[in-house]
mmCIF file of C-alpha atoms in Angstrom:
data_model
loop_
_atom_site.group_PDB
_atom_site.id
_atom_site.type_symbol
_atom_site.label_atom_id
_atom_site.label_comp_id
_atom_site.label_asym_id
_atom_site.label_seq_id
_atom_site.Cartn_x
_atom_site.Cartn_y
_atom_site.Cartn_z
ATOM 1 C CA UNK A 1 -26.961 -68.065 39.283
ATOM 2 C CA UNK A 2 -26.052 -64.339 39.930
ATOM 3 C CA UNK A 3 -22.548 -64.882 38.701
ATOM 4 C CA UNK A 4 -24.107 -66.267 35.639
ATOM 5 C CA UNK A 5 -26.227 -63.693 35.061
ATOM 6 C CA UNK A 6 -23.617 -60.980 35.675
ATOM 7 C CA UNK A 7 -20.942 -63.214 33.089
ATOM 8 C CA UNK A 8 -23.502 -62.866 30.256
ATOM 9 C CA UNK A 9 -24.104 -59.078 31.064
ATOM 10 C CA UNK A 10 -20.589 -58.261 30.930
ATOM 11 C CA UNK A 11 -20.377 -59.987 27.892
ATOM 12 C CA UNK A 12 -22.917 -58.389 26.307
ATOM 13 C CA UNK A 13 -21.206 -54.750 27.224
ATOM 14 C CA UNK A 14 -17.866 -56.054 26.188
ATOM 15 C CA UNK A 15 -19.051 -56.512 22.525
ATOM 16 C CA UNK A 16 -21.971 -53.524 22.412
ATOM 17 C CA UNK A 17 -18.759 -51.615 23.876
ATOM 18 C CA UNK A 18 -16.640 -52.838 21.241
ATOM 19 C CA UNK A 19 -18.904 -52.256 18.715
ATOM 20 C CA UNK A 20 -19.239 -48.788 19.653
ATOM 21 C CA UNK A 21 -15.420 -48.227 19.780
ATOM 22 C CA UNK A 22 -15.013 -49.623 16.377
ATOM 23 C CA UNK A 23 -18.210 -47.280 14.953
ATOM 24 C CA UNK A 24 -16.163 -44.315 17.358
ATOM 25 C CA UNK A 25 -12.936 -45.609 15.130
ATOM 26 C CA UNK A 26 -14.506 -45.791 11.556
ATOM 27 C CA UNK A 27 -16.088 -42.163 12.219
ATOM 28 C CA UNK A 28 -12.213 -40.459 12.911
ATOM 29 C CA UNK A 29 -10.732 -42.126 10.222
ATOM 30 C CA UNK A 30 -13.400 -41.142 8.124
ATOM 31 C CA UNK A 31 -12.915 -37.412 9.351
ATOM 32 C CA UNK A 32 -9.258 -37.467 8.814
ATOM 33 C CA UNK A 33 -9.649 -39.088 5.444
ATOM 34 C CA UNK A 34 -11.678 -36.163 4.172
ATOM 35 C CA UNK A 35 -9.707 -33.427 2.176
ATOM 36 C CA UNK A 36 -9.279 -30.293 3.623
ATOM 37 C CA UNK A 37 -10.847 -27.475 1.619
ATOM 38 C CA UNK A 38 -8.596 -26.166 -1.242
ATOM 39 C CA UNK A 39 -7.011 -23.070 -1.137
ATOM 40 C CA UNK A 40 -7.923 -20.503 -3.509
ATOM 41 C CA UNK A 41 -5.349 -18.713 -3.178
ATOM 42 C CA UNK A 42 -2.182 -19.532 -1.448
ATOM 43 C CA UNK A 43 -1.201 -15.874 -0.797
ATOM 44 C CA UNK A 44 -4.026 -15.220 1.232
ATOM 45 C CA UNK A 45 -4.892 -16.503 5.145
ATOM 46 C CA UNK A 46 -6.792 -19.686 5.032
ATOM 47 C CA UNK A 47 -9.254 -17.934 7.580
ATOM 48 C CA UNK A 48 -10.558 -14.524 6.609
ATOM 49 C CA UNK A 49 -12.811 -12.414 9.343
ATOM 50 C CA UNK A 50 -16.658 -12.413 7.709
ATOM 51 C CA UNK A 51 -19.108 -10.300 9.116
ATOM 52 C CA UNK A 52 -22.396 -12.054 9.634
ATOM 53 C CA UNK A 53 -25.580 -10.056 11.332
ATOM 54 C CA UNK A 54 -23.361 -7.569 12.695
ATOM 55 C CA UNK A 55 -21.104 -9.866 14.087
ATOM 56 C CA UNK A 56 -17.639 -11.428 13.008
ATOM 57 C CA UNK A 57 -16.095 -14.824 12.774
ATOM 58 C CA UNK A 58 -13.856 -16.451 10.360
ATOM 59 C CA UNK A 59 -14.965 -18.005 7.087
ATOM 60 C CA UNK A 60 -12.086 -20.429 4.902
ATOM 61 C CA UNK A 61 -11.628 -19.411 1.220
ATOM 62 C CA UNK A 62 -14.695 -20.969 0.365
ATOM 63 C CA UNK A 63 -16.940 -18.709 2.243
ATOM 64 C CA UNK A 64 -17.824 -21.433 4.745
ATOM 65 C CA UNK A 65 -17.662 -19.660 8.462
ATOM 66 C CA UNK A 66 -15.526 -21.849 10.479
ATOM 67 C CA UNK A 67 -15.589 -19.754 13.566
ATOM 68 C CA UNK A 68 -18.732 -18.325 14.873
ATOM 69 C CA UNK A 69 -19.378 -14.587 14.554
ATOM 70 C CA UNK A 70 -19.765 -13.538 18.025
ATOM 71 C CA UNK A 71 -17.109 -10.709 18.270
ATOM 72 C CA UNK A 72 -17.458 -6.797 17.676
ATOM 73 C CA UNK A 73 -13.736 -7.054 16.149
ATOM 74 C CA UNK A 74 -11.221 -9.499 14.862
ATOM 75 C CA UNK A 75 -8.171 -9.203 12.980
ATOM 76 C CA UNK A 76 -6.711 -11.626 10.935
ATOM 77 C CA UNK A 77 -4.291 -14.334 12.385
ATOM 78 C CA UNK A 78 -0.781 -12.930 12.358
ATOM 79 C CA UNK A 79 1.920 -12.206 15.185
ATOM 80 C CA UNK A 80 1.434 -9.461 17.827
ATOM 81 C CA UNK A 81 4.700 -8.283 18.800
ATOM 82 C CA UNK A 82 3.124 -7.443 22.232
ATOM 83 C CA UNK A 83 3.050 -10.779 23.647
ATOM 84 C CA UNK A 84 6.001 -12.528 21.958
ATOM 85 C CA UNK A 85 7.666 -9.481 23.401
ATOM 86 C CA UNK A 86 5.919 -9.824 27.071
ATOM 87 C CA UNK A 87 7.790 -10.376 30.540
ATOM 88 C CA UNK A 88 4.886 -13.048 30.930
ATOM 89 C CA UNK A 89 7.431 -15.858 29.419
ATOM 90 C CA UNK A 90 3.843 -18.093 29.235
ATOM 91 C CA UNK A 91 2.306 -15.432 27.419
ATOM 92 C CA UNK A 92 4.605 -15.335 24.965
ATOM 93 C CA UNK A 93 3.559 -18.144 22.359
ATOM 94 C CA UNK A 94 0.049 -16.608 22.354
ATOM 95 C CA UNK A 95 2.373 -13.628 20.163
ATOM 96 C CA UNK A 96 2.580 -15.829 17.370
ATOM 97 C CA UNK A 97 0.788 -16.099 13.925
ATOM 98 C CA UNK A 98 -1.314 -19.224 15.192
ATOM 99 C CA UNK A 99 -3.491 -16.836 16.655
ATOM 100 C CA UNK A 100 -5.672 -13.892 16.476
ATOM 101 C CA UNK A 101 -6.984 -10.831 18.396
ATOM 102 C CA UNK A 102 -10.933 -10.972 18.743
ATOM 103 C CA UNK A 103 -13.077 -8.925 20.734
ATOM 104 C CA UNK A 104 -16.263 -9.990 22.694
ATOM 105 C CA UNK A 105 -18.203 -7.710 25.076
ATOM 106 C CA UNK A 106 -15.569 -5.211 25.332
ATOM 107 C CA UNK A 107 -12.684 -7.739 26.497
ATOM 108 C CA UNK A 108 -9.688 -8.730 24.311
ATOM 109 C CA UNK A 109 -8.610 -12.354 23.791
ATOM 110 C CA UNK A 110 -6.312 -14.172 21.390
ATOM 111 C CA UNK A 111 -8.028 -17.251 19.597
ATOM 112 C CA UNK A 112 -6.622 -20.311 17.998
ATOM 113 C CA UNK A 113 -7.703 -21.288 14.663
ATOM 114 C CA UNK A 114 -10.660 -23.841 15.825
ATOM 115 C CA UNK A 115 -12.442 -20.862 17.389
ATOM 116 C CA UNK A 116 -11.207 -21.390 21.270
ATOM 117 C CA UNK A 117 -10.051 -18.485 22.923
ATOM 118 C CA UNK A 118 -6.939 -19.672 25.095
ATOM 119 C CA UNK A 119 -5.765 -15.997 25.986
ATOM 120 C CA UNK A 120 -7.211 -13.089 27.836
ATOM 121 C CA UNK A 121 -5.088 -10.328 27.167
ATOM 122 C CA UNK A 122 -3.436 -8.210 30.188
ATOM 123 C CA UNK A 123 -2.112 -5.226 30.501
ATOM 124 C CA UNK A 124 0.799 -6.005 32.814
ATOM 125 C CA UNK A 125 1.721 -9.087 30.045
ATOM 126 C CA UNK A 126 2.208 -6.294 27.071
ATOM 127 C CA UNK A 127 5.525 -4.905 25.842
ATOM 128 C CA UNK A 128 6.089 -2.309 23.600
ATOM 129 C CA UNK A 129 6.599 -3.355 19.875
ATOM 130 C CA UNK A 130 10.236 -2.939 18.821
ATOM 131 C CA UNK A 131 10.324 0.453 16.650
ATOM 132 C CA UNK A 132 10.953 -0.672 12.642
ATOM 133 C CA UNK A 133 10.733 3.036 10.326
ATOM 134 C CA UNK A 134 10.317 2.350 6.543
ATOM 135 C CA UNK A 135 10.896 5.171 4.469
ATOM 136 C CA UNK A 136 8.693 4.913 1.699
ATOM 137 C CA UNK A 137 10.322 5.349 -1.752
ATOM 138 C CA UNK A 138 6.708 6.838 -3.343
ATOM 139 C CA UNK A 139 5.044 9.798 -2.108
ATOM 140 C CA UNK A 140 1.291 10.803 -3.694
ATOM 141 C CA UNK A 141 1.803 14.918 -5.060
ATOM 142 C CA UNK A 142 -1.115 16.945 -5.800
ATOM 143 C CA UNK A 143 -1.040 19.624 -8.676
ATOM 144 C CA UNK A 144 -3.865 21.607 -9.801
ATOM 145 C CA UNK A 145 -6.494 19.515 -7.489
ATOM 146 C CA UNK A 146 -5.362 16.529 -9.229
ATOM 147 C CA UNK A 147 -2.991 13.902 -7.774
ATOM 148 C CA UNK A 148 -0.156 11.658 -8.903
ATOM 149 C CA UNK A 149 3.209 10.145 -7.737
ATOM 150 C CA UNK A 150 6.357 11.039 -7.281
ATOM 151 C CA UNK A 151 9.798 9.973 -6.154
ATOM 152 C CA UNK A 152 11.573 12.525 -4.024
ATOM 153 C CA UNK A 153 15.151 12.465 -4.597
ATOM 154 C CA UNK A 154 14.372 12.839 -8.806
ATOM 155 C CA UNK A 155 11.543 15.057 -8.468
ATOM 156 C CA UNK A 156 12.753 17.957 -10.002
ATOM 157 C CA UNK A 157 9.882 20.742 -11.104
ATOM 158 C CA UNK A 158 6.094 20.007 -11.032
ATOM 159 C CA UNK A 159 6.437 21.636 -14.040
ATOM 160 C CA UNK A 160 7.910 19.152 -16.154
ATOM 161 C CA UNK A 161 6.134 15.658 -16.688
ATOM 162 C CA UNK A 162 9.542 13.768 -16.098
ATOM 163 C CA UNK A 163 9.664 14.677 -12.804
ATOM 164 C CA UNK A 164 6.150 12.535 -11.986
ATOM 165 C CA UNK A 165 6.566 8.802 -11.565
ATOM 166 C CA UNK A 166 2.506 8.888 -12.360
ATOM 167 C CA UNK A 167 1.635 12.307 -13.628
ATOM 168 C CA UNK A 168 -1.242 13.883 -11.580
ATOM 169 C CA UNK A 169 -4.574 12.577 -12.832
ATOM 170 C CA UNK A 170 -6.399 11.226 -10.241
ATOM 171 C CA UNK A 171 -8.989 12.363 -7.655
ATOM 172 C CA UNK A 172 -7.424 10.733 -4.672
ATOM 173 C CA UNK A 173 -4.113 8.550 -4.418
ATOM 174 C CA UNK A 174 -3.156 6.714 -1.359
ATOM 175 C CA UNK A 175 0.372 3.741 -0.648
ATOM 176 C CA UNK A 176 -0.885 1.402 1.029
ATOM 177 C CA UNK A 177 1.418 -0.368 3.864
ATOM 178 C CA UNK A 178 3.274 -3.109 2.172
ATOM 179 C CA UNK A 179 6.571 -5.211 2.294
ATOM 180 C CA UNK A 180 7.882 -4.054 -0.935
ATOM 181 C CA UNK A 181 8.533 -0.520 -1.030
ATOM 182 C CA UNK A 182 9.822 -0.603 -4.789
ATOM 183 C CA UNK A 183 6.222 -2.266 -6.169
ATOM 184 C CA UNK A 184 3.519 -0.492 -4.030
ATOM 185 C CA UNK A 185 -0.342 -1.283 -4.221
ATOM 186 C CA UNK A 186 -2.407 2.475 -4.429
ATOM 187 C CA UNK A 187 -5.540 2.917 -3.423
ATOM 188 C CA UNK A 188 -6.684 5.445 -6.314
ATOM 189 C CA UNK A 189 -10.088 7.577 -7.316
ATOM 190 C CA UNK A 190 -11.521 8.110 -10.422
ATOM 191 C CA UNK A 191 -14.385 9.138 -11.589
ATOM 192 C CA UNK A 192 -15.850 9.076 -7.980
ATOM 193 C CA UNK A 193 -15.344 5.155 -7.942
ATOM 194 C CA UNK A 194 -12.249 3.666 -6.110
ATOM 195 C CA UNK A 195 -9.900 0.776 -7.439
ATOM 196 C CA UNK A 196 -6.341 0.084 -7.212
ATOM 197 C CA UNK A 197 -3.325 0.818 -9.486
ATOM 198 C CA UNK A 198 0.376 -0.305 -9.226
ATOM 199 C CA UNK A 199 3.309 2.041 -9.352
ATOM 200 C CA UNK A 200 3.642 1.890 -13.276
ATOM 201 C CA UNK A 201 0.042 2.880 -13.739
ATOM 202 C CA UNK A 202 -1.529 -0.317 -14.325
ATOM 203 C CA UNK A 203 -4.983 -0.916 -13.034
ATOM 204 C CA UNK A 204 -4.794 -3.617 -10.894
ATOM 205 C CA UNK A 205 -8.363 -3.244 -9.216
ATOM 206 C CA UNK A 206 -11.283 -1.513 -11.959
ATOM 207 C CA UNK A 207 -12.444 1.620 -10.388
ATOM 208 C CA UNK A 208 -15.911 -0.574 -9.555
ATOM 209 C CA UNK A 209 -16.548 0.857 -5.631
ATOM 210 C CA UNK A 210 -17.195 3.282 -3.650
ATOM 211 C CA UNK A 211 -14.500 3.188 -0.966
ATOM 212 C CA UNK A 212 -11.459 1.345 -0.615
ATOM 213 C CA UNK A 213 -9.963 0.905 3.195
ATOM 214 C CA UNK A 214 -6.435 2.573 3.728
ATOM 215 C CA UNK A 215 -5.349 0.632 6.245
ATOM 216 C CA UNK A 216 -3.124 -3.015 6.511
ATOM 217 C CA UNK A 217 -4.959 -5.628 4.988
ATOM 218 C CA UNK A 218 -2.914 -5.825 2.197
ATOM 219 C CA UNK A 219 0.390 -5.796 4.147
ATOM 220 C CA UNK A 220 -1.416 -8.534 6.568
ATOM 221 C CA UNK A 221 -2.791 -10.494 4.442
ATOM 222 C CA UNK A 222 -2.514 -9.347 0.462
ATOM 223 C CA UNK A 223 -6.437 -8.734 0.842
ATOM 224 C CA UNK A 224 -7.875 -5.218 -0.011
ATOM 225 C CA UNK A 225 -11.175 -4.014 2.262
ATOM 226 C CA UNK A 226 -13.458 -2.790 0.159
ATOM 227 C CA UNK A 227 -17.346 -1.628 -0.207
ATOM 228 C CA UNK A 228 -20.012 -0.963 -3.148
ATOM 229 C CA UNK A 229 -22.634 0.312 -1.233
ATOM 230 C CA UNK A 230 -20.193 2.592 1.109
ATOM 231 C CA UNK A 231 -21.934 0.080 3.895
ATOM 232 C CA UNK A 232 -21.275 -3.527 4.104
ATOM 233 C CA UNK A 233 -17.194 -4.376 3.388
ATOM 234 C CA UNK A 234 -15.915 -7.648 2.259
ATOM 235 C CA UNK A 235 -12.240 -8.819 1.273
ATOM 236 C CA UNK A 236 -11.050 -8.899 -2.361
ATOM 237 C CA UNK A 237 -7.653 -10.538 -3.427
ATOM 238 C CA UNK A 238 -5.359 -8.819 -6.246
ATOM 239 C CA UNK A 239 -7.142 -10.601 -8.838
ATOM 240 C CA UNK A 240 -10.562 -8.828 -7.735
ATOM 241 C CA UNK A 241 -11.905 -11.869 -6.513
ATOM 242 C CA UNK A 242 -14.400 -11.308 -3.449
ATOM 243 C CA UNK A 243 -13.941 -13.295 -0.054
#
């Protein structure tokens, strides 16, 4: 009678197991058949640091926050020459552009891009970055208050207006760090209102805020930092569209 008893009560978890396995089953395939988010923009990261009640994460293109905000800094996913450099051979593949450098509670950590944090960084793992100088071609000039750009080896007399590569007009000009040194993006001020220009002039960004970050957003990532209100910063790509 027992053995009975315990036949039909396998039984019974063999198919409510089964069952189960088969919902388990139906619910991957159903996550793996779902699209991933489009990209707006290929050029940019798929994962962009957002700041959310004084905290940042990482939000895709859409604005959705895929990684908590629970860090006082994070940069964006891209290599740190540090650790692929390290005498830590095991540290090394932390180095790479599959991760990024987040801060929590004063301690460093690399991240993957599902949130986990799989490195804690070390001093004694950390090499020194190989030294790479770029000459820039460009150099901002200022004449009369005002600035503009010129290119060294042509520049001849401020005097003469052939001289300037952008004759000096501007309140404030600034290169921004980038891979091509012959098409720079400039940070530039007019009007007390900041917005970004190329090297022949052009207005790439309208003069529509009130500070523009100098530092390497746009070499990281092609994304400019920028503010309105001189107090909360979000990203903007090179067609002025807000991330």
């Amino acid at each position: 009678m027992m053995r009975k008893w315990f036949t039909v009560f396998f039984s019974v978890m063999m198919i409510l197991g089964s069952a189960q396995s088969k919902k388990t089953s139906a619910a991957v395939k159903a996550q793996a058949a779902k699209p991933a988010p489009a990209m707006i923009n290929p050029d940019i990261p798929a994962l962009i640091p957002t700041k959310r009640n004084g905290l940042f994460g990482f939000a895709n293109q859409q604005g959705k926050v895929i990684i908590k905000p629970e860090y006082s800094n994070v940069g964006f996913f891209t290599e740190d020459c540090n650790l692929l450099n390290s005498p830590n051979v095991k540290a090394r593949k932390f180095g790479s552009a599959s991760y990024a450098s987040v801060r929590r509670q004063g301690v460093d950590f690399r991240i993957d891009r599902i949130g986990k944090r799989v490195y804690q960084y070390k001093d004694a793992d950390l090499a020194q970055c190989p030294f790479v100088f770029m000459k820039q071609r460009f150099h901002a000039y200022v004449r009369s208050g005002f600035y503009g750009i010129i290119e060294q080896p042509y520049f001849k007399s401020e005097d003469d207006y052939r001289s300037y590569v952008i004759y000096p007009q501007y309140q404030y000009l600034h290169i921004l760090e980038g891979d091509d040194l012959d098409r720079p993006m400039i940070v530039a001020s007019q009007n007390d209102r900041f917005g970004i220009i190329d090297i022949n002039n052009n207005v790439v960004i309208p003069f529509e805020y009130s500070d523009i970050k100098r530092n390497y957003s746009w070499k990281l990532a092609k994304l400019f930092e920028v503010t309105k209100d001189g107090v909360n910063y979000f990203y903007i790509d090179a067609q002025n569209k807000g991330y």
